[in-house]
mmCIF file of C-alpha atoms in Angstrom:
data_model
loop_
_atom_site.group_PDB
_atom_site.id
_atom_site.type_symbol
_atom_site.label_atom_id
_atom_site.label_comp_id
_atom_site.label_asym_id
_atom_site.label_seq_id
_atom_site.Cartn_x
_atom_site.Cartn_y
_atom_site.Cartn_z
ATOM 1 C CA UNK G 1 63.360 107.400 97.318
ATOM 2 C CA UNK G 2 63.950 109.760 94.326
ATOM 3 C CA UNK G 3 61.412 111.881 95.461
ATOM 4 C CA UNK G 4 63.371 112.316 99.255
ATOM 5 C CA UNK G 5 66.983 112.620 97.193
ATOM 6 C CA UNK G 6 65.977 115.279 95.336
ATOM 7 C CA UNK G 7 63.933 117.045 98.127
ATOM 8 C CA UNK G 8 66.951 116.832 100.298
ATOM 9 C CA UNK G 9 69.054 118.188 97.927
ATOM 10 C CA UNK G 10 67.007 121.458 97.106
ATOM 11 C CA UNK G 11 67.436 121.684 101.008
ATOM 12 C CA UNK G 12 70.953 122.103 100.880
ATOM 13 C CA UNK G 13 70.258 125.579 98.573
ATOM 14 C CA UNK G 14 68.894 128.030 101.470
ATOM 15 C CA UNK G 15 70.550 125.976 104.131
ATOM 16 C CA UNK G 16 74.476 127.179 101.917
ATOM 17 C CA UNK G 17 72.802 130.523 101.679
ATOM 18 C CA UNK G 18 71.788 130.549 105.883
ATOM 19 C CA UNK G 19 75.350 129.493 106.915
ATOM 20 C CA UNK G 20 76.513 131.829 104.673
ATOM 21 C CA UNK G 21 75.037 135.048 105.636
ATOM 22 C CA UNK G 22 75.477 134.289 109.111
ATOM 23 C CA UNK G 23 79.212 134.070 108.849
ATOM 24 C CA UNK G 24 79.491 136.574 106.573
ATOM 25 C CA UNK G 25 77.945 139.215 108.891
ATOM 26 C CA UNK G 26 79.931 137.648 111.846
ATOM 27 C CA UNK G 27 83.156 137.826 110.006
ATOM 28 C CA UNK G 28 82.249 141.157 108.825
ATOM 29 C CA UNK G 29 81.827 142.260 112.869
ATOM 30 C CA UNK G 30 85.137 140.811 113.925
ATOM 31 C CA UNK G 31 87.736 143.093 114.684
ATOM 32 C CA UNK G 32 91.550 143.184 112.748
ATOM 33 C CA UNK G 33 90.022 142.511 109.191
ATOM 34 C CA UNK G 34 92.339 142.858 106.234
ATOM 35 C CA UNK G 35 92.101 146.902 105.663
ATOM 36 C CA UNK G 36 93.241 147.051 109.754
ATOM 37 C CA UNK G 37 96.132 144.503 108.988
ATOM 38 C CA UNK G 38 97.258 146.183 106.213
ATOM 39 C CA UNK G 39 97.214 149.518 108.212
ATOM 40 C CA UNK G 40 98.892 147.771 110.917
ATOM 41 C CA UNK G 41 102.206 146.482 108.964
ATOM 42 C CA UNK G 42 102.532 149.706 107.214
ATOM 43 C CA UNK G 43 102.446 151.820 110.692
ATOM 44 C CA UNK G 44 105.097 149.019 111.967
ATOM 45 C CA UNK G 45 107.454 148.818 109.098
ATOM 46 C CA UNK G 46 106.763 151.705 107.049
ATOM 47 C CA UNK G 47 107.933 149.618 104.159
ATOM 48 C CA UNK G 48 105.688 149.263 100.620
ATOM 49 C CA UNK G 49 103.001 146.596 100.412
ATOM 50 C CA UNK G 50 101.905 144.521 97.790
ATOM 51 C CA UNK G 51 98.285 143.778 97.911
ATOM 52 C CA UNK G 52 95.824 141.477 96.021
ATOM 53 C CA UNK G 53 92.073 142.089 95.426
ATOM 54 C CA UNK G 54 89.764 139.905 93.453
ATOM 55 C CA UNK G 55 89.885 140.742 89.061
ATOM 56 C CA UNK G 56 92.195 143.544 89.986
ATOM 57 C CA UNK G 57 95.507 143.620 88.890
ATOM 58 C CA UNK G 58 98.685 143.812 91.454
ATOM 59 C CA UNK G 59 98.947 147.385 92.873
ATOM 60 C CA UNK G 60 101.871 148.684 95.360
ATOM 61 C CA UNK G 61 101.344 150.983 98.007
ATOM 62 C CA UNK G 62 103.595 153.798 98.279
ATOM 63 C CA UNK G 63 106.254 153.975 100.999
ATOM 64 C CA UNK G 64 106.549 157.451 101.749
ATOM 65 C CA UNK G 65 103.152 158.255 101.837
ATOM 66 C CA UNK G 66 102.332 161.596 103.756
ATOM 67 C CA UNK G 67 101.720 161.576 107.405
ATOM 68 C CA UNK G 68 99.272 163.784 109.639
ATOM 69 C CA UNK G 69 97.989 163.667 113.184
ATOM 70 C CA UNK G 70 94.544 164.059 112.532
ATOM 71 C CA UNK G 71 92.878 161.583 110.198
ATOM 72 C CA UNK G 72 89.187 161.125 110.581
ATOM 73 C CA UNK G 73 89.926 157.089 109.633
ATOM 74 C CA UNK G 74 87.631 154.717 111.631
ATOM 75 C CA UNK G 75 90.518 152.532 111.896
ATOM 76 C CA UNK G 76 92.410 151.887 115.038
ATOM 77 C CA UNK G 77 96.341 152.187 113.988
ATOM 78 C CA UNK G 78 95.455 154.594 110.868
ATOM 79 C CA UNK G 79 95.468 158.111 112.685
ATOM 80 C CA UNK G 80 99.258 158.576 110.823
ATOM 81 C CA UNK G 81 98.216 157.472 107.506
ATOM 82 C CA UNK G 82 96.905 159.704 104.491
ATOM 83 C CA UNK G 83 93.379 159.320 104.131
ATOM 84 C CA UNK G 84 93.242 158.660 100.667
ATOM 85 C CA UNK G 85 95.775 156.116 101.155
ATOM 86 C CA UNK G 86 93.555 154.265 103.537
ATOM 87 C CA UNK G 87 90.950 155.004 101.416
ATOM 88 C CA UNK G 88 92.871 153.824 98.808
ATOM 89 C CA UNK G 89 93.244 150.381 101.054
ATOM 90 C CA UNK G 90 89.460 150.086 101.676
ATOM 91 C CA UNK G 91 89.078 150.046 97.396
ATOM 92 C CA UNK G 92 91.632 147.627 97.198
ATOM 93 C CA UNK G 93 90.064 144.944 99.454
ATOM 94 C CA UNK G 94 86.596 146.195 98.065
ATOM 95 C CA UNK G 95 85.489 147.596 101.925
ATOM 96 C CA UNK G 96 84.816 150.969 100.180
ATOM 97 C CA UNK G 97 81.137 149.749 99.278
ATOM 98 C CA UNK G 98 78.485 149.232 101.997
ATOM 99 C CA UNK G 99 77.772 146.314 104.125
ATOM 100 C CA UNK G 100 74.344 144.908 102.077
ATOM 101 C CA UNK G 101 75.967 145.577 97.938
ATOM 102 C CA UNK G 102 79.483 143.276 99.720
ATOM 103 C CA UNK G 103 76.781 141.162 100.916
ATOM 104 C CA UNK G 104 74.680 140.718 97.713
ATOM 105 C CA UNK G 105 77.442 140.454 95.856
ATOM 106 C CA UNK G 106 79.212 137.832 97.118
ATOM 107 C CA UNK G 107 75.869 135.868 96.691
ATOM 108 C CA UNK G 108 74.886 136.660 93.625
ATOM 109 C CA UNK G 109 79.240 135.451 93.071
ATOM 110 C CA UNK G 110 78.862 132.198 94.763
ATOM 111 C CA UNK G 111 75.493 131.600 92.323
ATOM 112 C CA UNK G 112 77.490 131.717 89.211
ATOM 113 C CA UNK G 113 80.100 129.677 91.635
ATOM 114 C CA UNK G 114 82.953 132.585 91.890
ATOM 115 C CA UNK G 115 84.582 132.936 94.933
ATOM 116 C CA UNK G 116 86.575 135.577 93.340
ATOM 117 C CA UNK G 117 90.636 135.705 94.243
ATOM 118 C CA UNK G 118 93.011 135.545 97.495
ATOM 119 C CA UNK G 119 93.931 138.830 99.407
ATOM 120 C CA UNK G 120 97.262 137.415 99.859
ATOM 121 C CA UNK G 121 97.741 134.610 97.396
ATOM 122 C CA UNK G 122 98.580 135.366 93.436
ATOM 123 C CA UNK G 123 95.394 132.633 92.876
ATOM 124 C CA UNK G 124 92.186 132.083 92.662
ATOM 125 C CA UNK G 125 90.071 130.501 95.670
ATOM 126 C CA UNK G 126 88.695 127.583 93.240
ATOM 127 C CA UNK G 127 92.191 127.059 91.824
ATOM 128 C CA UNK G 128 92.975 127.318 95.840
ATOM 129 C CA UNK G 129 91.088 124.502 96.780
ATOM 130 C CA UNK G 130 91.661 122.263 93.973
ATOM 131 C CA UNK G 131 95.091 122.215 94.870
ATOM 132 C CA UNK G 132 94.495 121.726 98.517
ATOM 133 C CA UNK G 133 91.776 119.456 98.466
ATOM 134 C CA UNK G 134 93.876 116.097 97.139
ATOM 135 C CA UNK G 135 95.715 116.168 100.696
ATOM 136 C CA UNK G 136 92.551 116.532 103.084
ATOM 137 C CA UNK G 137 90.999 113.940 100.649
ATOM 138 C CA UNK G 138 93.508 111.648 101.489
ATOM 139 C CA UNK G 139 93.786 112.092 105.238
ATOM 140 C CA UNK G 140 90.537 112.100 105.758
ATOM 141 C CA UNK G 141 89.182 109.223 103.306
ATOM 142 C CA UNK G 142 91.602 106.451 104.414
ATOM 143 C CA UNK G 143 91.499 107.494 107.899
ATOM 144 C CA UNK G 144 87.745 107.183 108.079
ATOM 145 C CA UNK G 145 88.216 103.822 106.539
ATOM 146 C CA UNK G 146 90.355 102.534 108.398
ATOM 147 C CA UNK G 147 88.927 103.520 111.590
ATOM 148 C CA UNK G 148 85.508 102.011 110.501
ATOM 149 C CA UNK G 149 87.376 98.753 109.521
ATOM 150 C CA UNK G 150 88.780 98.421 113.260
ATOM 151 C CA UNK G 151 86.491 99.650 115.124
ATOM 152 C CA UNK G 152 83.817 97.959 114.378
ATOM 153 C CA UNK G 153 84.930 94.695 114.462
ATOM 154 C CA UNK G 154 86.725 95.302 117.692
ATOM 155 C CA UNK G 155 83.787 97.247 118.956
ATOM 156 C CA UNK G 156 81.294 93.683 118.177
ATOM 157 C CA UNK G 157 83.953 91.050 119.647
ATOM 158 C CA UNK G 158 83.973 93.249 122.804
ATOM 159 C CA UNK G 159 80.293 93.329 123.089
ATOM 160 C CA UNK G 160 80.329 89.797 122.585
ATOM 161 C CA UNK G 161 83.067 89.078 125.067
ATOM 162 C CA UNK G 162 81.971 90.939 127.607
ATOM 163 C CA UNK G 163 84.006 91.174 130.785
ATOM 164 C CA UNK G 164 86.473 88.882 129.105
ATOM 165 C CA UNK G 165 89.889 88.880 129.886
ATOM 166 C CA UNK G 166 89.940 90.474 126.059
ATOM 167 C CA UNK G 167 87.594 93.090 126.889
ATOM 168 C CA UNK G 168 89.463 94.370 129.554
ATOM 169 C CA UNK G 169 93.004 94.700 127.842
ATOM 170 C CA UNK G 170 91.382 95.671 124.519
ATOM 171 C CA UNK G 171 89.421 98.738 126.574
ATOM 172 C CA UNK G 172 93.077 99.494 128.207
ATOM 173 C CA UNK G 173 94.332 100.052 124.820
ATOM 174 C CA UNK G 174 91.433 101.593 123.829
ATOM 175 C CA UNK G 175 91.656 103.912 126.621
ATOM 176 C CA UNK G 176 95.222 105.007 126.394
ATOM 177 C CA UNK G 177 94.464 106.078 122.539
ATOM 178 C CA UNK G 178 91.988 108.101 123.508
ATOM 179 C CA UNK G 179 93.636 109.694 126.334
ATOM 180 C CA UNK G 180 96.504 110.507 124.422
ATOM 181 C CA UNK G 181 96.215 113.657 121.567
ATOM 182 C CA UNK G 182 96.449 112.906 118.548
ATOM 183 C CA UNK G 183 99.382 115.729 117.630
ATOM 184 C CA UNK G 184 101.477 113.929 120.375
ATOM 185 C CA UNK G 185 101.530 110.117 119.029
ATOM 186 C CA UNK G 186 102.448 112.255 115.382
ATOM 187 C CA UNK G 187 105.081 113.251 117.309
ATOM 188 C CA UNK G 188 106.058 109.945 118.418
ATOM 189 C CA UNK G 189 106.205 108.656 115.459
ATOM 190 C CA UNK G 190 108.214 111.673 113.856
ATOM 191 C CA UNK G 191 110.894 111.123 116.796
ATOM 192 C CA UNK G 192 110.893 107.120 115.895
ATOM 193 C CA UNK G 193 110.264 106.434 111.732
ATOM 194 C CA UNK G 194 110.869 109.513 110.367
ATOM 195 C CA UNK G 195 114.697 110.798 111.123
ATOM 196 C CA UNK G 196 113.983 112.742 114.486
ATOM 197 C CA UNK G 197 115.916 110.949 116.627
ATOM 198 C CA UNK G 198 116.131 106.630 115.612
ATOM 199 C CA UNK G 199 114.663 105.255 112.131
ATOM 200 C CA UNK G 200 114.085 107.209 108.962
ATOM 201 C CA UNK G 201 111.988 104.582 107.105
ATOM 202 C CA UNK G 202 108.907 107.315 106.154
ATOM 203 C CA UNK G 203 109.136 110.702 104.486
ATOM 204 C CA UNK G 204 108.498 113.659 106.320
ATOM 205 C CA UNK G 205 107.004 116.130 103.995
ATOM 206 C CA UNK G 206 104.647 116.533 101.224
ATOM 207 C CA UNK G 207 101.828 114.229 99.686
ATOM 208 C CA UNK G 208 104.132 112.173 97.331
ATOM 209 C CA UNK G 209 108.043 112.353 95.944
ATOM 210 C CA UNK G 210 109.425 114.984 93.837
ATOM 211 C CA UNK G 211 110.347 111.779 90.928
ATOM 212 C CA UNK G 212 106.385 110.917 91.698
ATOM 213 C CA UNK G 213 105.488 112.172 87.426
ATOM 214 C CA UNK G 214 108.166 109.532 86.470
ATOM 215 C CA UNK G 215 107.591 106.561 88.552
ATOM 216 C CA UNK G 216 105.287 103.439 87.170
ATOM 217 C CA UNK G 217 101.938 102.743 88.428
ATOM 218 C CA UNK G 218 102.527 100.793 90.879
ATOM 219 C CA UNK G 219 105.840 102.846 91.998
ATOM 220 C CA UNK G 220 103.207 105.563 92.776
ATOM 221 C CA UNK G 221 100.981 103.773 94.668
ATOM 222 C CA UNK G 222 103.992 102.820 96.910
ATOM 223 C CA UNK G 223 105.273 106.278 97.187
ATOM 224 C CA UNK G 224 101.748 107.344 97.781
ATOM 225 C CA UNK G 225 100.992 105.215 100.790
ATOM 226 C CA UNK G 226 104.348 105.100 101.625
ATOM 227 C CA UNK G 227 103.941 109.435 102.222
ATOM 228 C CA UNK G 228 100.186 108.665 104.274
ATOM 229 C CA UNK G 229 101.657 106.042 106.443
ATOM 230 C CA UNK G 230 102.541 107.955 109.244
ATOM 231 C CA UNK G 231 99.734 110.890 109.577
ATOM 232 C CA UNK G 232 96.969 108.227 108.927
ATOM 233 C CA UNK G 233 98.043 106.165 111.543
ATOM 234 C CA UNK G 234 98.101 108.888 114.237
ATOM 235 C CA UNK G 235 95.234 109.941 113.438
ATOM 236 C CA UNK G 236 93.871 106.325 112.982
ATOM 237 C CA UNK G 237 95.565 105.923 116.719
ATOM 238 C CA UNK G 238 93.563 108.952 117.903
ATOM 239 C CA UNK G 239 90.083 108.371 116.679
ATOM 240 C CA UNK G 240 88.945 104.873 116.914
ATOM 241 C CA UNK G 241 88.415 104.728 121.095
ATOM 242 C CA UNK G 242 85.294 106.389 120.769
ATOM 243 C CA UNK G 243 83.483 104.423 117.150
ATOM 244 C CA UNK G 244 85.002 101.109 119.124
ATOM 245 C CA UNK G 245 83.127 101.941 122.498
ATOM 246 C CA UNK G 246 79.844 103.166 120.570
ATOM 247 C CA UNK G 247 79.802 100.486 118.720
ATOM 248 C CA UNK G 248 80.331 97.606 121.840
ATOM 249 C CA UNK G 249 77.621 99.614 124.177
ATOM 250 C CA UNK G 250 75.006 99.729 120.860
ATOM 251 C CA UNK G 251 75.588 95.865 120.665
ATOM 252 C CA UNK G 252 75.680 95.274 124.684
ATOM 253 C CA UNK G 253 72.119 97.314 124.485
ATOM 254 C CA UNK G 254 70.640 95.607 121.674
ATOM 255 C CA UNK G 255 71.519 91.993 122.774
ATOM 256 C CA UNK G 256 70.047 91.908 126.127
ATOM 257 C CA UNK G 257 66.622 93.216 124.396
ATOM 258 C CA UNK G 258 63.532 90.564 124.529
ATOM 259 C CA UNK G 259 63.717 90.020 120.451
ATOM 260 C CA UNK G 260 66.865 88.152 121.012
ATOM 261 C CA UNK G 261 66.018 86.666 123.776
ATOM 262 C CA UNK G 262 63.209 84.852 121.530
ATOM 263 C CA UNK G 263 65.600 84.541 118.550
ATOM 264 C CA UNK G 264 67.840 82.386 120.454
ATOM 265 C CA UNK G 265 64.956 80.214 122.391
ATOM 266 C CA UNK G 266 64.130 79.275 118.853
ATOM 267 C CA UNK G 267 67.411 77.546 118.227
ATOM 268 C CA UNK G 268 69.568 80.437 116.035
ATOM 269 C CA UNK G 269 72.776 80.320 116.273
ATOM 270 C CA UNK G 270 74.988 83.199 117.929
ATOM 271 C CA UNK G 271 75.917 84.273 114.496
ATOM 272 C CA UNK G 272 72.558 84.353 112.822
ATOM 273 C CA UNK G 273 71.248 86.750 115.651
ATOM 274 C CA UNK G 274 74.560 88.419 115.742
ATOM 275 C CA UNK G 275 74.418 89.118 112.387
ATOM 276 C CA UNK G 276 70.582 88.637 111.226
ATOM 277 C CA UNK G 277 69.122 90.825 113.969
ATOM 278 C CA UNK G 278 71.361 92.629 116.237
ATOM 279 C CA UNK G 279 73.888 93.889 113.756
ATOM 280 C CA UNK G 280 70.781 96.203 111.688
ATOM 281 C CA UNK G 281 69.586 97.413 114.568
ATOM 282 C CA UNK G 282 73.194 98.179 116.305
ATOM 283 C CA UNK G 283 74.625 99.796 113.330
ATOM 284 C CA UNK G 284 72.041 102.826 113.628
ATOM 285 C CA UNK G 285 73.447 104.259 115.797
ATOM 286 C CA UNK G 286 76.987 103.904 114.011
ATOM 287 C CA UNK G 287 75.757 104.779 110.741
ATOM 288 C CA UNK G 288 74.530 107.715 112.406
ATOM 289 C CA UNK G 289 77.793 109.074 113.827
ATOM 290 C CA UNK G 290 79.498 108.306 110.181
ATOM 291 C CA UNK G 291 78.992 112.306 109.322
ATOM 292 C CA UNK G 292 80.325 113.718 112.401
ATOM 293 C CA UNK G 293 83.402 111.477 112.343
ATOM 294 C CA UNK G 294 83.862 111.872 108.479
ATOM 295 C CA UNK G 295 84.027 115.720 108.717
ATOM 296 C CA UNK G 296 86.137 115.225 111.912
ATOM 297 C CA UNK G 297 88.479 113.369 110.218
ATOM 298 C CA UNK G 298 88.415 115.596 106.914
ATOM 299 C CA UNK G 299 88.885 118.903 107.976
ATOM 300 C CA UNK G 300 89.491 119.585 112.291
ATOM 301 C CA UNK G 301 91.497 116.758 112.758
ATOM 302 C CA UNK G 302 93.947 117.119 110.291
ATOM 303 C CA UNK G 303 95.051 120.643 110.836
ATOM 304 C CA UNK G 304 97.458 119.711 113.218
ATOM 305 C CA UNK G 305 98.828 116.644 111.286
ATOM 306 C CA UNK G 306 99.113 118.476 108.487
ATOM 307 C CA UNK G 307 101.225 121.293 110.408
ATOM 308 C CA UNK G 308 103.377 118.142 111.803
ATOM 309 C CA UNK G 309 103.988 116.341 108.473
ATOM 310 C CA UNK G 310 104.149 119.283 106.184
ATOM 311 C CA UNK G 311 101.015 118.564 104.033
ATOM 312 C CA UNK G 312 99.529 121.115 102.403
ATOM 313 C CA UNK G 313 95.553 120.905 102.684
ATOM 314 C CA UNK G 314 91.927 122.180 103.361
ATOM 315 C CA UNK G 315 93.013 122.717 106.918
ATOM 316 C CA UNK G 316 96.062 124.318 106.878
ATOM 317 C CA UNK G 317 94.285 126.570 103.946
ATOM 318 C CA UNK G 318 91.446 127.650 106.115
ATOM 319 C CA UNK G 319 93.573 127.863 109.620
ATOM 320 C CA UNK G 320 95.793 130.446 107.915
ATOM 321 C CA UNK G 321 93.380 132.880 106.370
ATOM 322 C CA UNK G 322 91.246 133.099 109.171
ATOM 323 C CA UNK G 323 94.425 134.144 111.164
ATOM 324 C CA UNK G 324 94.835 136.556 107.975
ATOM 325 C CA UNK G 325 91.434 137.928 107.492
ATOM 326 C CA UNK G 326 91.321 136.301 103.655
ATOM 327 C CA UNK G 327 87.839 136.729 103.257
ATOM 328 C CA UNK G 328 87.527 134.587 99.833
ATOM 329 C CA UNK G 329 89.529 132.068 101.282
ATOM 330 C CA UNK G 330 87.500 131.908 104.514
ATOM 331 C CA UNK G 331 83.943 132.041 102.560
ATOM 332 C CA UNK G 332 85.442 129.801 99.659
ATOM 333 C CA UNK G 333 86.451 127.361 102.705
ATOM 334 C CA UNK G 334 83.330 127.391 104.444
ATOM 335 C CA UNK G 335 81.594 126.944 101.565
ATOM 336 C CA UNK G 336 83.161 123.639 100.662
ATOM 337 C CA UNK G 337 83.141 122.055 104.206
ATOM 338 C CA UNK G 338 79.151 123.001 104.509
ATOM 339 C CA UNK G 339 78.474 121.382 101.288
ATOM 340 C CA UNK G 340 80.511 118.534 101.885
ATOM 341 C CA UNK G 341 78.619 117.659 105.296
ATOM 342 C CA UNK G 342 75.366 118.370 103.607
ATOM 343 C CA UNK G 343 76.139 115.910 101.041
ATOM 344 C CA UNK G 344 77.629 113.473 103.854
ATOM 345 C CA UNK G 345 74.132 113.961 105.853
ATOM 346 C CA UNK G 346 72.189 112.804 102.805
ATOM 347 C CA UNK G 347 74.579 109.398 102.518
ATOM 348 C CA UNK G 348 74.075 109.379 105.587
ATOM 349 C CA UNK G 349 70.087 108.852 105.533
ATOM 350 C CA UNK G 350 70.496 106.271 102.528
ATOM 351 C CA UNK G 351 73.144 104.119 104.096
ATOM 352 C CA UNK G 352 70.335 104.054 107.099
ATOM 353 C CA UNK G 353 67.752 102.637 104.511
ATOM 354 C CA UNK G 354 70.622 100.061 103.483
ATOM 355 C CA UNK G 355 70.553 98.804 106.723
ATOM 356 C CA UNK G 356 67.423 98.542 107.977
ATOM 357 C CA UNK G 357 65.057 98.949 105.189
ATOM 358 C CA UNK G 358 61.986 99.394 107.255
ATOM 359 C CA UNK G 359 62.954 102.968 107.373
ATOM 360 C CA UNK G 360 61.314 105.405 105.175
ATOM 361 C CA UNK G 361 62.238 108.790 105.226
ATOM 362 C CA UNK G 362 60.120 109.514 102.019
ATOM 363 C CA UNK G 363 56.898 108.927 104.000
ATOM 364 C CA UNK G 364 57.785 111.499 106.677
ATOM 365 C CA UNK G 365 56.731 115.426 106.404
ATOM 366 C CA UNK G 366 60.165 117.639 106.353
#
């Protein structure tokens, strides 16, 4: 076992360093990076900008910078623009060295763990994601929790119940939450506990209260759920159809197999092969899925709530500087969220050997 943990985790070294050059060469390709955008607002408003480059110190571009007609500027927009200006640009958001030295610099940066600063934002990217991170931690922890708690349960007493009067409204229900997007039933309950239009029981913005530093311990653990209440339950709403329906067909498949079949000519009891047999081998499957619907949760799924219910996290972060072009954002983002499912693969393959210990991934050449 210590062996595979620690083999797994020199993996995750060149595997950072793959996703990361790919990106960064696709990124680099993509068309309206920051040096365009930059060119763009000064063509359309003509007004002075205020830029931000990584250990560089605030710098404003002039506003009445000399125009001609016939720059030799590779970018689209820039033919009325000085040339040193835009050259001045290009220094600015460091695009005045080649592709490979941006290249092996930012991975010789992200060795010593700098992802430098924001184009746009007065901070930098670690200091970024620190304060980001508590929100997506908290959407996407309790949700995954929560969903894990219901759905399995539900998932095994509709396996069990097969065909039941239970099974079929419970798969109605089931059905309509999964039919329905998760943005809308944050709507729904926006419009119905949160002052839209009836009841304004739950807040409406932020993490916690302003008065959160002076409440007691148990005031903030209040004010803290009482903040999460309604994002994690739409997305709670929105994402256990599909754990509750893997997890009934795993169970349907594994109890009409021959080894329970036997179990239960030998006198078990439902519960003992319920729980004794079925439930290791069913839960493979599930345990399986966990990093997929962890990340899900922790990053994708919680753009949109966090747009809805004015929280401030990983999502929001990354959403709006790849709309920017903030390359240390973007790379700083990536970095995190490839790391973090790494690591989530890894528990992943140990909470397999938890349940069924007959697996061994140490024996196994990869």
């Amino acid at each position: 076992m210590p062996i595979y943990i620690l083999r797994r985790l020199l993996l995750i070294i060149p595997t950072l360093l793959g996703i990361l050059t790919i990106n960064f060469f696709i990124i680099q390709a993509a068309p309206g990076g920051p040096v365009e955008q930059m060119i763009a607002r000064l063509e359309s408003t003509g007004e002075s900008a205020t830029v931000r480059v990584a250990g560089s110190d605030r710098a404003e571009l002039k506003q009445n910078m000399p125009r001609i007609s016939s720059s030799n500027s590779n970018y689209r927009g820039a033919q009325g623009l000085d040339p040193e200006l835009v050259k001045e640009i290009e220094k600015l958001y460091g695009f005045d060295q080649p592709l490979y030295k941006r290249y092996f610099k930012l991975v010789g940066d992200y060795l010593r763990f700098d992802f430098g600063e924001s184009f746009y934002r007065d901070k930098k990217v670690v200091d970024l994601l620190i304060e980001k991170l508590p929100v997506s931690i908290s959407l996407g922890f309790w949700s995954t929790l929560i969903i894990y708690l219901i759905s399995i349960p539900l998932g095994i007493a509709k396996a069990v119940r097969h065909g039941s009067r239970f099974d079929v409204w419970s798969s109605t229900v089931v059905i309509l939450g999964n039919a329905i997007p998760v943005f809308l039933f944050a709507v729904i309950l926006v419009i119905l506990f949160a002052g839209g239009t009836y009841l304004s029981w739950f807040p409406l913005r932020g993490l916690t209260s302003i008065n959160f530093s002076e409440l007691s311990l148990g005031g903030k653990i209040i004010d803290y759920f009482h903040h999460l209440a309604l994002p994690i339950t739409a997305m709670v709403i929105g994402g256990f159809a599909t754990l509750t329906m893997l997890t009934k067909n795993s169970f349907l498949d594994e109890i009409g197999k021959q080894y329970v079949i036997t179990a239960r000519a030998k006198g078990l009891s439902r519960n003992q092969v319920l729980y004794g047999h079925v439930f290791r081998n069913a839960m493979l499957i599930i345990v399986a899925g966990f990093p997929a619907a962890f990340i899900s949760m922790f990053f994708a799924g919680s753009l949109l709530i966090e747009v809805i219910f004015s929280l401030d996290g990983l999502g929001l972060l990354g959403f709006e500087a790849t709309i920017g072009r903030d390359y240390p954002v973007m790379f700083g983002t990536l970095y995190l969220f490839t790391l973090i499912g790494l690591i989530t693969n890894l528990i992943s393959d140990l909470c397999y050997m938890l349940v069924d210990p007959r697996i061994d991934f140490e024996t196994r050449n990869f």
